[in-house]
Tab-separated table of C-alpha atoms in Angstrom:
chain	number	residue	atom	x	y	z
A	4	MET	CA	-1.340	10.782	14.097
A	5	ILE	CA	0.580	8.069	12.271
A	6	ARG	CA	2.023	5.062	14.055
A	7	ILE	CA	3.587	1.735	13.200
A	8	ALA	CA	1.013	-1.048	13.201
A	9	THR	CA	1.119	-3.716	15.890
A	10	PRO	CA	-0.229	-7.280	15.893
A	11	ASP	CA	-3.340	-5.975	17.676
A	12	ASP	CA	-4.102	-3.892	14.563
A	13	VAL	CA	-4.537	-6.903	12.261
A	14	PRO	CA	-8.354	-6.969	12.572
A	15	VAL	CA	-8.671	-3.264	11.710
A	16	ILE	CA	-6.148	-3.580	8.869
A	17	HIS	CA	-8.191	-6.473	7.496
A	18	THR	CA	-11.373	-4.390	7.728
A	19	LEU	CA	-9.720	-1.399	6.042
A	20	ILE	CA	-8.393	-3.612	3.236
A	21	ARG	CA	-11.910	-4.857	2.605
A	22	GLU	CA	-13.229	-1.274	2.613
A	23	LEU	CA	-10.551	-0.322	0.086
A	24	ALA	CA	-11.413	-3.308	-2.110
A	25	GLU	CA	-15.067	-2.336	-2.015
A	26	TYR	CA	-14.194	1.267	-2.958
A	27	GLU	CA	-12.115	-0.067	-5.855
A	28	LYS	CA	-15.042	-2.243	-6.983
A	29	ALA	CA	-13.081	-5.457	-6.430
A	30	LEU	CA	-14.265	-6.818	-3.082
A	31	GLU	CA	-14.372	-10.387	-4.410
A	32	GLU	CA	-10.623	-10.190	-5.078
A	33	ALA	CA	-9.747	-9.302	-1.466
A	34	ARG	CA	-9.169	-12.823	-0.175
A	35	ALA	CA	-6.469	-12.232	2.439
A	36	THR	CA	-7.342	-13.560	5.866
A	37	PRO	CA	-6.394	-11.962	9.189
A	38	GLU	CA	-4.082	-14.929	9.771
A	39	GLN	CA	-2.271	-14.306	6.475
A	40	LEU	CA	-1.933	-10.621	7.272
A	41	HIS	CA	-0.553	-11.395	10.726
A	42	GLU	CA	2.064	-13.720	9.242
A	43	ALA	CA	3.008	-11.262	6.474
A	44	LEU	CA	3.325	-8.287	8.818
A	45	PHE	CA	4.485	-9.828	12.096
A	46	GLY	CA	5.682	-13.361	11.377
A	47	GLU	CA	9.219	-14.660	11.660
A	48	ASN	CA	10.192	-13.082	8.312
A	49	PRO	CA	7.876	-10.116	7.684
A	50	ALA	CA	7.167	-9.532	4.002
A	51	ALA	CA	5.470	-6.180	4.486
A	52	TYR	CA	5.035	-3.331	6.946
A	53	ALA	CA	2.081	-1.223	7.955
A	54	HIS	CA	1.235	2.141	9.460
A	55	ILE	CA	-2.040	3.233	11.000
A	56	ALA	CA	-3.545	6.706	10.707
A	57	GLN	CA	-5.536	7.620	13.807
A	58	ASP	CA	-8.059	10.360	14.372
A	59	ASP	CA	-6.293	12.991	16.471
A	60	ALA	CA	-9.282	13.513	18.769
A	61	THR	CA	-10.514	9.958	19.309
A	62	GLY	CA	-7.508	7.781	18.501
A	63	GLU	CA	-9.765	5.692	16.240
A	64	PRO	CA	-7.997	4.130	13.231
A	65	VAL	CA	-9.161	5.954	10.095
A	66	GLY	CA	-6.615	4.755	7.535
A	67	PHE	CA	-3.592	2.646	6.846
A	68	SER	CA	-0.674	1.982	4.557
A	69	VAL	CA	0.908	-1.367	3.743
A	70	TRP	CA	4.282	-1.319	2.043
A	71	PHE	CA	7.355	-3.391	1.318
A	72	LEU	CA	10.884	-2.880	0.070
A	73	ASN	CA	11.734	-3.061	-3.598
A	74	PHE	CA	15.128	-2.653	-5.234
A	75	SER	CA	16.313	-0.539	-8.138
A	76	THR	CA	19.088	-2.123	-10.161
A	77	TRP	CA	19.619	1.258	-11.831
A	78	ARG	CA	20.006	3.185	-8.573
A	79	GLY	CA	21.582	0.321	-6.621
A	80	VAL	CA	19.447	0.899	-3.532
A	81	HIS	CA	16.147	-0.095	-2.009
A	82	GLY	CA	12.941	1.844	-2.341
A	83	ILE	CA	9.465	1.496	-0.913
A	84	TYR	CA	6.543	0.099	-2.857
A	85	LEU	CA	3.269	1.263	-1.351
A	86	GLU	CA	0.853	-1.614	-1.838
A	87	ASP	CA	-2.160	0.035	-0.223
A	88	LEU	CA	-3.053	3.445	1.136
A	89	TYR	CA	-6.582	4.028	2.307
A	90	VAL	CA	-8.355	6.623	4.402
A	91	ARG	CA	-11.994	6.161	5.310
A	92	PRO	CA	-14.291	8.561	3.434
A	93	SER	CA	-15.419	10.190	6.687
A	94	ALA	CA	-11.799	11.139	7.469
A	95	ARG	CA	-10.683	12.280	4.019
A	96	GLY	CA	-9.475	15.835	3.789
A	97	GLY	CA	-8.108	15.678	7.336
A	98	GLY	CA	-4.480	15.216	6.318
A	99	HIS	CA	-4.253	11.491	7.089
A	100	GLY	CA	-3.293	10.399	3.566
A	101	ARG	CA	-0.658	13.102	3.368
A	102	ALA	CA	0.669	12.106	6.798
A	103	LEU	CA	0.928	8.438	5.759
A	104	LEU	CA	2.855	9.367	2.597
A	105	THR	CA	5.016	11.828	4.528
A	106	GLU	CA	5.984	9.053	6.945
A	107	LEU	CA	6.984	6.753	4.076
A	108	ALA	CA	8.954	9.565	2.415
A	109	ARG	CA	10.710	10.197	5.749
A	110	ILE	CA	11.658	6.504	5.960
A	111	CYS	CA	13.051	6.691	2.418
A	112	VAL	CA	15.110	9.787	3.187
A	113	ASP	CA	16.376	8.470	6.535
A	114	ARG	CA	17.419	5.103	5.057
A	115	GLY	CA	18.823	6.385	1.776
A	116	TYR	CA	16.078	4.847	-0.345
A	117	GLN	CA	15.611	6.727	-3.593
A	118	ARG	CA	12.095	5.777	-4.689
A	119	LEU	CA	8.609	5.696	-3.254
A	120	GLU	CA	6.286	4.095	-5.784
A	121	TRP	CA	2.698	2.927	-5.983
A	122	SER	CA	-0.084	2.242	-8.467
A	123	VAL	CA	-3.420	3.994	-8.758
A	124	LEU	CA	-6.475	3.025	-10.756
A	125	ASN	CA	-6.936	5.206	-13.839
A	126	TRP	CA	-10.506	6.128	-12.867
A	127	ASN	CA	-9.583	7.256	-9.342
A	128	ARG	CA	-9.319	10.956	-10.192
A	129	PRO	CA	-9.480	12.172	-6.563
A	130	ALA	CA	-6.461	10.027	-5.634
A	131	ILE	CA	-4.564	11.021	-8.778
A	132	GLY	CA	-5.165	14.694	-8.056
A	133	PHE	CA	-4.041	14.238	-4.457
A	134	TYR	CA	-0.843	12.401	-5.455
A	135	GLU	CA	0.021	14.963	-8.102
A	136	SER	CA	-0.519	17.780	-5.573
A	137	LEU	CA	2.321	16.215	-3.551
A	138	GLY	CA	4.658	16.203	-6.548
A	139	ALA	CA	4.186	12.571	-7.609
A	140	ARG	CA	4.165	11.959	-11.346
A	141	PRO	CA	2.700	9.052	-13.305
A	142	GLN	CA	5.074	6.643	-14.994
A	143	ASP	CA	2.996	6.475	-18.153
A	144	GLU	CA	5.712	4.824	-20.219
A	145	TRP	CA	5.309	1.641	-18.172
A	146	THR	CA	2.441	-0.824	-18.106
A	147	VAL	CA	1.915	-3.115	-15.126
A	148	TYR	CA	1.528	-6.793	-15.950
A	149	ARG	CA	0.230	-9.430	-13.581
A	150	LEU	CA	-0.022	-13.217	-13.543
A	151	THR	CA	-2.612	-14.682	-11.163
A	152	ASP	CA	-4.874	-17.652	-10.706
A	153	GLU	CA	-4.969	-20.078	-13.662
A	154	ALA	CA	-2.374	-18.243	-15.773
A	155	LEU	CA	0.116	-18.262	-12.892
A	156	GLU	CA	-0.572	-21.928	-12.161
A	157	SER	CA	-0.169	-22.874	-15.799
A	158	LEU	CA	3.115	-21.070	-16.224
A	159	GLY	CA	4.437	-22.285	-12.878
A	160	LYS	CA	3.800	-25.922	-13.785
A	161	ARG	CA	5.734	-25.746	-17.055
A	162	GLY	CA	9.023	-27.603	-17.015
C-alpha cells in the first residue's frame, strides 16, 4: 500500500533516510533533522513531497519516496525528480519499490508531466537492474555536478 506522507510520518521518514544513507555508505552526509524535513514537506511552502510504502499485512512503513517538481525548458512542462526511494531490505521483492514508482508515474500522467527522473549510484547494480526492468534508461551522456560545503560557500561569496 502506498499513501501520501503526513506530518506524523516525519520521524519514520527521518529514520528511513538514515537507513538509506547507511546503505549508500554515506551516513555522515545525512545531516537533515526531523525539523528540517517537517518544514520542507509540510511547512508553509513545501519544497518536496513524500509517499510511504506500508506492509500490506501490518501497516508498518517499509519504504518511502521523496520527490519534487522540476521543469523541462525543452518540453515546456514540469516533471518529477525523485530525490530518494528506499525500501527496507526485509521488504524488498514485495513490490513496494515498484508501487512507489508507479504512483509517481501516475502523478506524472495525470498532471501532464513528461519526465520522471532520478539518480542511482553506479555500484548499486540491484537498483539499476530493477529500474531497467521497468523501462527506465540511464542518461549516460550527462554527468551530474554538485557544489556543496566550502566550494558552495566560496562561490556564493564572490561578488
